Every structure is written in C-alpha cells, then in structure tokens.
GROMACS .gro file of N, CA, C and O in nm:
model
  384
    1MET      N    1   2.210  -1.409  -0.030
    1MET     CA    2   2.283  -1.530  -0.010
    1MET      C    3   2.201  -1.641  -0.021
    1MET      O    4   2.102  -1.662   0.051
    2ASN      N    5   2.231  -1.725  -0.120
    2ASN     CA    6   2.171  -1.844  -0.150
    2ASN      C    7   2.212  -1.965  -0.051
    2ASN      O    8   2.327  -1.989  -0.038
    3PRO      N    9   2.120  -2.032   0.004
    3PRO     CA   10   2.154  -2.161   0.085
    3PRO      C   11   2.218  -2.264  -0.004
    3PRO      O   12   2.196  -2.274  -0.110
    4THR      N   13   2.312  -2.334   0.061
    4THR     CA   14   2.369  -2.454  -0.018
    4THR      C   15   2.268  -2.556  -0.048
    4THR      O   16   2.197  -2.589   0.038
    5PRO      N   17   2.273  -2.591  -0.168
    5PRO     CA   18   2.166  -2.690  -0.202
    5PRO      C   19   2.192  -2.822  -0.133
    5PRO      O   20   2.302  -2.865  -0.109
    6PRO      N   21   2.077  -2.889  -0.096
    6PRO     CA   22   2.092  -3.011  -0.013
    6PRO      C   23   2.143  -3.125  -0.116
    6PRO      O   24   2.129  -3.123  -0.231
    7THR      N   25   2.221  -3.203  -0.039
    7THR     CA   26   2.288  -3.328  -0.120
    7THR      C   27   2.175  -3.427  -0.152
    7THR      O   28   2.187  -3.515  -0.247
    8GLU      N   29   2.061  -3.436  -0.086
    8GLU     CA   30   1.949  -3.528  -0.118
    8GLU      C   31   1.837  -3.438  -0.166
    8GLU      O   32   1.821  -3.330  -0.133
    9PRO      N   33   1.746  -3.514  -0.244
    9PRO     CA   34   1.622  -3.440  -0.282
    9PRO      C   35   1.537  -3.403  -0.164
    9PRO      O   36   1.553  -3.474  -0.061
   10PRO      N   37   1.463  -3.287  -0.155
   10PRO     CA   38   1.388  -3.246  -0.054
   10PRO      C   39   1.272  -3.376  -0.032
   10PRO      O   40   1.217  -3.409  -0.130
   11SER      N   41   1.246  -3.385   0.083
   11SER     CA   42   1.132  -3.464   0.124
   11SER      C   43   0.999  -3.415   0.105
   11SER      O   44   0.989  -3.276   0.110
   12LEU      N   45   0.888  -3.484   0.106
   12LEU     CA   46   0.745  -3.409   0.095
   12LEU      C   47   0.731  -3.341   0.221
   12LEU      O   48   0.667  -3.231   0.209
   13GLU      N   49   0.778  -3.381   0.335
   13GLU     CA   50   0.770  -3.310   0.454
   13GLU      C   51   0.845  -3.175   0.459
   13GLU      O   52   0.788  -3.069   0.511
   14ASP      N   53   0.958  -3.161   0.391
   14ASP     CA   54   1.031  -3.034   0.366
   14ASP      C   55   0.929  -2.941   0.286
   14ASP      O   56   0.927  -2.823   0.311
   15ILE      N   57   0.870  -3.004   0.182
   15ILE     CA   58   0.807  -2.910   0.089
   15ILE      C   59   0.668  -2.869   0.166
   15ILE      O   60   0.621  -2.740   0.153
   16VAL      N   61   0.614  -2.952   0.243
   16VAL     CA   62   0.491  -2.915   0.323
   16VAL      C   63   0.526  -2.805   0.416
   16VAL      O   64   0.457  -2.708   0.424
   17ALA      N   65   0.638  -2.821   0.497
   17ALA     CA   66   0.677  -2.715   0.589
   17ALA      C   67   0.712  -2.591   0.529
   17ALA      O   68   0.665  -2.494   0.586
   18ALA      N   69   0.768  -2.587   0.407
   18ALA     CA   70   0.804  -2.471   0.341
   18ALA      C   71   0.661  -2.408   0.288
   18ALA      O   72   0.663  -2.271   0.293
   19GLY      N   73   0.573  -2.481   0.245
   19GLY     CA   74   0.434  -2.433   0.197
   19GLY      C   75   0.370  -2.369   0.323
   19GLY      O   76   0.318  -2.263   0.310
   20VAL      N   77   0.374  -2.438   0.445
   20VAL     CA   78   0.314  -2.369   0.560
   20VAL      C   79   0.375  -2.245   0.597
   20VAL      O   80   0.296  -2.150   0.629
   21ARG      N   81   0.506  -2.243   0.589
   21ARG     CA   82   0.585  -2.121   0.627
   21ARG      C   83   0.535  -1.995   0.531
   21ARG      O   84   0.517  -1.883   0.574
   22ARG      N   85   0.529  -2.029   0.401
   22ARG     CA   86   0.497  -1.925   0.286
   22ARG      C   87   0.355  -1.890   0.335
   22ARG      O   88   0.330  -1.750   0.320
   23GLN      N   89   0.267  -1.974   0.338
   23GLN     CA   90   0.119  -1.924   0.371
   23GLN      C   91   0.114  -1.836   0.497
   23GLN      O   92   0.034  -1.721   0.506
   24ARG      N   93   0.181  -1.889   0.614
   24ARG     CA   94   0.196  -1.812   0.746
   24ARG      C   95   0.249  -1.662   0.704
   24ARG      O   96   0.194  -1.562   0.756
   25ASP      N   97   0.358  -1.652   0.632
   25ASP     CA   98   0.421  -1.534   0.605
   25ASP      C   99   0.322  -1.442   0.519
   25ASP      O  100   0.315  -1.318   0.532
   26ALA      N  101   0.257  -1.498   0.426
   26ALA     CA  102   0.158  -1.422   0.341
   26ALA      C  103   0.037  -1.379   0.412
   26ALA      O  104  -0.006  -1.258   0.405
   27ASP      N  105  -0.005  -1.453   0.528
   27ASP     CA  106  -0.103  -1.415   0.620
   27ASP      C  107  -0.063  -1.299   0.708
   27ASP      O  108  -0.143  -1.204   0.717
   28ARG      N  109   0.069  -1.302   0.751
   28ARG     CA  110   0.117  -1.192   0.832
   28ARG      C  111   0.134  -1.067   0.751
   28ARG      O  112   0.101  -0.965   0.800
   29LEU      N  113   0.170  -1.087   0.637
   29LEU     CA  114   0.189  -0.961   0.550
   29LEU      C  115   0.054  -0.900   0.513
   29LEU      O  116   0.036  -0.777   0.525
   30LYS      N  117  -0.034  -0.979   0.486
   30LYS     CA  118  -0.178  -0.939   0.463
   30LYS      C  119  -0.233  -0.849   0.597
   30LYS      O  120  -0.283  -0.748   0.585
   31LYS      N  121  -0.199  -0.906   0.700
   31LYS     CA  122  -0.259  -0.851   0.836
   31LYS      C  123  -0.181  -0.714   0.859
   31LYS      O  124  -0.238  -0.619   0.885
   32SER      N  125  -0.050  -0.729   0.838
   32SER     CA  126   0.023  -0.589   0.862
   32SER      C  127  -0.001  -0.496   0.756
   32SER      O  128  -0.006  -0.374   0.792
   33SER      N  129  -0.043  -0.517   0.638
   33SER     CA  130  -0.078  -0.431   0.535
   33SER      C  131  -0.212  -0.365   0.573
   33SER      O  132  -0.244  -0.249   0.567
   34GLU      N  133  -0.305  -0.452   0.623
   34GLU     CA  134  -0.440  -0.397   0.663
   34GLU      C  135  -0.425  -0.303   0.787
   34GLU      O  136  -0.488  -0.209   0.788
   35ASP      N  137  -0.327  -0.344   0.871
   35ASP     CA  138  -0.311  -0.255   0.996
   35ASP      C  139  -0.242  -0.123   0.953
   35ASP      O  140  -0.289  -0.013   0.997
   36LEU      N  141  -0.162  -0.136   0.856
   36LEU     CA  142  -0.088  -0.004   0.804
   36LEU      C  143  -0.186   0.080   0.733
   36LEU      O  144  -0.194   0.207   0.746
   37LYS      N  145  -0.281   0.013   0.654
   37LYS     CA  146  -0.383   0.098   0.579
   37LYS      C  147  -0.473   0.170   0.670
   37LYS      O  148  -0.503   0.295   0.663
   38GLU      N  149  -0.528   0.102   0.800
   38GLU     CA  150  -0.590   0.170   0.881
   38GLU      C  151  -0.522   0.287   0.938
   38GLU      O  152  -0.587   0.392   0.962
   39LEU      N  153  -0.389   0.270   0.987
   39LEU     CA  154  -0.331   0.383   1.046
   39LEU      C  155  -0.307   0.487   0.941
   39LEU      O  156  -0.318   0.616   0.980
   40VAL      N  157  -0.277   0.464   0.820
   40VAL     CA  158  -0.265   0.578   0.709
   40VAL      C  159  -0.393   0.653   0.700
   40VAL      O  160  -0.406   0.770   0.699
   41LEU      N  161  -0.511   0.582   0.679
   41LEU     CA  162  -0.643   0.633   0.665
   41LEU      C  163  -0.674   0.720   0.796
   41LEU      O  164  -0.735   0.830   0.769
   42ALA      N  165  -0.646   0.672   0.908
   42ALA     CA  166  -0.673   0.747   1.036
   42ALA      C  167  -0.596   0.876   1.029
   42ALA      O  168  -0.644   0.984   1.064
   43ALA      N  169  -0.472   0.864   0.990
   43ALA     CA  170  -0.385   0.995   0.994
   43ALA      C  171  -0.440   1.091   0.879
   43ALA      O  172  -0.439   1.204   0.922
   44LEU      N  173  -0.480   1.033   0.785
   44LEU     CA  174  -0.529   1.147   0.664
   44LEU      C  175  -0.666   1.201   0.725
   44LEU      O  176  -0.691   1.316   0.695
   45ARG      N  177  -0.750   1.117   0.787
   45ARG     CA  178  -0.884   1.171   0.831
   45ARG      C  179  -0.849   1.279   0.947
   45ARG      O  180  -0.912   1.383   0.944
   46GLU      N  181  -0.755   1.262   1.027
   46GLU     CA  182  -0.721   1.358   1.136
   46GLU      C  183  -0.660   1.474   1.087
   46GLU      O  184  -0.682   1.595   1.127
   47GLY      N  185  -0.578   1.469   0.981
   47GLY     CA  186  -0.511   1.579   0.918
   47GLY      C  187  -0.400   1.631   0.998
   47GLY      O  188  -0.354   1.755   0.979
   48ALA      N  189  -0.343   1.567   1.087
   48ALA     CA  190  -0.228   1.619   1.179
   48ALA      C  191  -0.103   1.618   1.088
   48ALA      O  192  -0.015   1.679   1.119
   49HIS      N  193  -0.097   1.536   0.999
   49HIS     CA  194   0.026   1.522   0.904
   49HIS      C  195  -0.005   1.561   0.764
   49HIS      O  196  -0.126   1.530   0.724
   50ARG      N  197   0.084   1.605   0.696
   50ARG     CA  198   0.054   1.636   0.547
   50ARG      C  199   0.054   1.506   0.475
   50ARG      O  200   0.120   1.393   0.517
   51PRO      N  201  -0.036   1.496   0.373
   51PRO     CA  202  -0.044   1.369   0.299
   51PRO      C  203   0.087   1.294   0.247
   51PRO      O  204   0.115   1.195   0.249
   52THR      N  205   0.167   1.383   0.210
   52THR     CA  206   0.300   1.349   0.144
   52THR      C  207   0.384   1.275   0.273
   52THR      O  208   0.459   1.176   0.234
   53GLU      N  209   0.376   1.336   0.380
   53GLU     CA  210   0.444   1.283   0.499
   53GLU      C  211   0.394   1.148   0.533
   53GLU      O  212   0.483   1.055   0.568
   54VAL      N  213   0.256   1.141   0.526
   54VAL     CA  214   0.202   0.998   0.555
   54VAL      C  215   0.231   0.898   0.461
   54VAL      O  216   0.277   0.784   0.484
   55ALA      N  217   0.243   0.934   0.332
   55ALA     CA  218   0.280   0.846   0.231
   55ALA      C  219   0.422   0.793   0.251
   55ALA      O  220   0.443   0.675   0.242
   56LYS      N  221   0.502   0.886   0.267
   56LYS     CA  222   0.648   0.860   0.272
   56LYS      C  223   0.671   0.767   0.406
   56LYS      O  224   0.749   0.673   0.393
   57ALA      N  225   0.619   0.806   0.503
   57ALA     CA  226   0.630   0.721   0.640
   57ALA      C  227   0.573   0.575   0.619
   57ALA      O  228   0.627   0.496   0.682
   58SER      N  229   0.468   0.566   0.539
   58SER     CA  230   0.413   0.428   0.524
   58SER      C  231   0.490   0.337   0.431
   58SER      O  232   0.484   0.217   0.441
   59GLY      N  233   0.573   0.394   0.334
   59GLY     CA  234   0.653   0.329   0.241
   59GLY      C  235   0.565   0.294   0.105
   59GLY      O  236   0.620   0.234   0.034
   60TRP      N  237   0.453   0.333   0.117
   60TRP     CA  238   0.367   0.325  -0.015
   60TRP      C  239   0.396   0.450  -0.099
   60TRP      O  240   0.410   0.565  -0.062
   61THR      N  241   0.355   0.444  -0.216
   61THR     CA  242   0.360   0.564  -0.303
   61THR      C  243   0.245   0.662  -0.285
   61THR      O  244   0.137   0.611  -0.226
   62GLY      N  245   0.277   0.771  -0.313
   62GLY     CA  246   0.181   0.872  -0.290
   62GLY      C  247   0.049   0.854  -0.371
   62GLY      O  248  -0.072   0.858  -0.328
   63ALA      N  249   0.053   0.793  -0.493
   63ALA     CA  250  -0.048   0.751  -0.578
   63ALA      C  251  -0.127   0.649  -0.501
   63ALA      O  252  -0.265   0.651  -0.513
   64HIS      N  253  -0.072   0.550  -0.439
   64HIS     CA  254  -0.137   0.446  -0.377
   64HIS      C  255  -0.209   0.495  -0.265
   64HIS      O  256  -0.324   0.455  -0.233
   65VAL      N  257  -0.150   0.592  -0.178
   65VAL     CA  258  -0.228   0.637  -0.066
   65VAL      C  259  -0.333   0.720  -0.105
   65VAL      O  260  -0.445   0.716  -0.049
   66ARG      N  261  -0.323   0.789  -0.222
   66ARG     CA  262  -0.435   0.878  -0.265
   66ARG      C  263  -0.554   0.809  -0.311
   66ARG      O  264  -0.674   0.825  -0.270
   67LYS      N  265  -0.521   0.679  -0.375
   67LYS     CA  266  -0.630   0.579  -0.414
   67LYS      C  267  -0.698   0.527  -0.310
   67LYS      O  268  -0.825   0.518  -0.303
   68MET      N  269  -0.617   0.485  -0.205
   68MET     CA  270  -0.688   0.427  -0.091
   68MET      C  271  -0.773   0.531  -0.012
   68MET      O  272  -0.890   0.503   0.040
   69ALA      N  273  -0.719   0.656  -0.001
   69ALA     CA  274  -0.806   0.765   0.057
   69ALA      C  275  -0.939   0.798  -0.016
   69ALA      O  276  -1.038   0.797   0.040
   70ARG      N  277  -0.941   0.793  -0.146
   70ARG     CA  278  -1.047   0.814  -0.226
   70ARG      C  279  -1.150   0.703  -0.212
   70ARG      O  280  -1.267   0.727  -0.200
   71GLU      N  281  -1.104   0.586  -0.217
   71GLU     CA  282  -1.181   0.466  -0.196
   71GLU      C  283  -1.249   0.468  -0.061
   71GLU      O  284  -1.359   0.425  -0.034
   72ALA      N  285  -1.185   0.528   0.050
   72ALA     CA  286  -1.245   0.533   0.190
   72ALA      C  287  -1.319   0.662   0.197
   72ALA      O  288  -1.371   0.688   0.320
   73GLY      N  289  -1.348   0.730   0.099
   73GLY     CA  290  -1.425   0.864   0.095
   73GLY      C  291  -1.350   0.984   0.153
   73GLY      O  292  -1.420   1.074   0.192
   74ILE      N  293  -1.220   0.984   0.156
   74ILE     CA  294  -1.137   1.089   0.207
   74ILE      C  295  -1.107   1.171   0.086
   74ILE      O  296  -1.036   1.132  -0.002
   75GLU      N  297  -1.158   1.298   0.081
   75GLU     CA  298  -1.138   1.373  -0.033
   75GLU      C  299  -1.020   1.468   0.009
   75GLU      O  300  -0.983   1.493   0.110
   76PRO      N  301  -0.947   1.528  -0.116
   76PRO     CA  302  -0.840   1.614  -0.097
   76PRO      C  303  -0.877   1.728   0.007
   76PRO      O  304  -0.989   1.786  -0.009
   77ASP      N  305  -0.781   1.768   0.094
   77ASP     CA  306  -0.800   1.893   0.154
   77ASP      C  307  -0.829   2.011   0.064
   77ASP      O  308  -0.763   2.009  -0.037
   78GLU      N  309  -0.896   2.118   0.107
   78GLU     CA  310  -0.913   2.228   0.019
   78GLU      C  311  -0.792   2.285  -0.016
   78GLU      O  312  -0.783   2.353  -0.129
   79ARG      N  313  -0.686   2.284   0.062
   79ARG     CA  314  -0.553   2.343   0.002
   79ARG      C  315  -0.501   2.282  -0.107
   79ARG      O  316  -0.438   2.321  -0.187
   80TYR      N  317  -0.542   2.153  -0.133
   80TYR     CA  318  -0.487   2.063  -0.235
   80TYR      C  319  -0.582   2.038  -0.368
   80TYR      O  320  -0.551   2.007  -0.468
   81ARG      N  321  -0.705   2.080  -0.331
   81ARG     CA  322  -0.822   2.050  -0.419
   81ARG      C  323  -0.801   2.117  -0.562
   81ARG      O  324  -0.810   2.053  -0.658
   82GLU      N  325  -0.760   2.244  -0.552
   82GLU     CA  326  -0.742   2.324  -0.683
   82GLU      C  327  -0.636   2.256  -0.755
   82GLU      O  328  -0.646   2.245  -0.884
   83ARG      N  329  -0.525   2.229  -0.700
   83ARG     CA  330  -0.420   2.176  -0.758
   83ARG      C  331  -0.454   2.038  -0.823
   83ARG      O  332  -0.426   1.987  -0.926
   84ALA      N  333  -0.533   1.956  -0.739
   84ALA     CA  334  -0.566   1.818  -0.780
   84ALA      C  335  -0.659   1.827  -0.907
   84ALA      O  336  -0.630   1.758  -1.008
   85GLU      N  337  -0.752   1.933  -0.918
   85GLU     CA  338  -0.835   1.954  -1.024
   85GLU      C  339  -0.743   2.006  -1.140
   85GLU      O  340  -0.790   1.941  -1.260
   86ARG      N  341  -0.653   2.085  -1.132
   86ARG     CA  342  -0.579   2.137  -1.245
   86ARG      C  343  -0.499   2.031  -1.292
   86ARG      O  344  -0.487   2.010  -1.415
   87LEU      N  345  -0.446   1.929  -1.214
   87LEU     CA  346  -0.363   1.832  -1.262
   87LEU      C  347  -0.444   1.722  -1.340
   87LEU      O  348  -0.404   1.666  -1.442
   88LYS      N  349  -0.572   1.697  -1.288
   88LYS     CA  350  -0.666   1.615  -1.345
   88LYS      C  351  -0.703   1.671  -1.489
   88LYS      O  352  -0.707   1.590  -1.587
   89ARG      N  353  -0.723   1.791  -1.503
   89ARG     CA  354  -0.756   1.843  -1.628
   89ARG      C  355  -0.639   1.846  -1.731
   89ARG      O  356  -0.658   1.814  -1.861
   90ALA      N  357  -0.521   1.841  -1.688
   90ALA     CA  358  -0.410   1.835  -1.757
   90ALA      C  359  -0.365   1.706  -1.829
   90ALA      O  360  -0.288   1.687  -1.913
   91GLN      N  361  -0.426   1.599  -1.771
   91GLN     CA  362  -0.392   1.455  -1.801
   91GLN      C  363  -0.451   1.442  -1.939
   91GLN      O  364  -0.574   1.482  -1.958
   92PRO      N  365  -0.386   1.366  -2.035
   92PRO     CA  366  -0.438   1.354  -2.163
   92PRO      C  367  -0.558   1.246  -2.143
   92PRO      O  368  -0.564   1.156  -2.067
   93LYS      N  369  -0.661   1.282  -2.234
   93LYS     CA  370  -0.777   1.194  -2.229
   93LYS      C  371  -0.741   1.058  -2.287
   93LYS      O  372  -0.652   1.029  -2.371
   94GLU      N  373  -0.807   0.953  -2.227
   94GLU     CA  374  -0.792   0.807  -2.263
   94GLU      C  375  -0.845   0.817  -2.406
   94GLU      O  376  -0.955   0.843  -2.426
   95GLN      N  377  -0.787   0.724  -2.483
   95GLN     CA  378  -0.844   0.702  -2.625
   95GLN      C  379  -0.924   0.582  -2.623
   95GLN      O  380  -0.895   0.486  -2.569
   96ALA      N  381  -1.046   0.592  -2.698
   96ALA     CA  382  -1.149   0.481  -2.691
   96ALA      C  383  -1.102   0.374  -2.787
   96ALA      O  384  -1.043   0.406  -2.897
   0.00000   0.00000   0.00000
C-alpha cells in the first residue's frame, strides 16, 4: 500500500529523518543477521538438528548455510560427506 503523496514537497528535515530511519533499520538488520548466523553455526556445531532443518528454520537457503558453515570450519557430518563428495565430482568443471 503506497502512502498518499504529500501536497507539498518534502522538507530537508523530512529527508534527514527518513535517512536516519533507513540507517537505523539497516543497522538492526545487520545485527539480527549476525545474531541469526551465530545461532545457526552453534546449532550446526552441536549437531542436535539436521542441517536441512536448521537452514529451513533460519529462512536462509541451504547453500548459504553450507557456505557459512564451511567458512566457519564446520565440515559436513560423516553421514553427508560421501554424498557431498559425489555431488562435487558431478558438477561440470568451470571453463577457463
């Protein structure tokens, strides 16, 4: 739903206020993303939940969660290692 356009042009104060709100929201989003990342990585380290369940609960894609896990030094569980290696070998080679 779009707000009704103002009858007067926006003032500089309106623009400054909107800019401050945007920055505040961006900062909160960054903080909440960092908090979620820590929870996801902790859950993967503990192994109490399947990685697919953790990814689904987080709202992030499985690929994004796997990438974060590898960057944090969390390797695939032995149950998934063989499948991960098989999938890796099946990927087409990048052309130079």
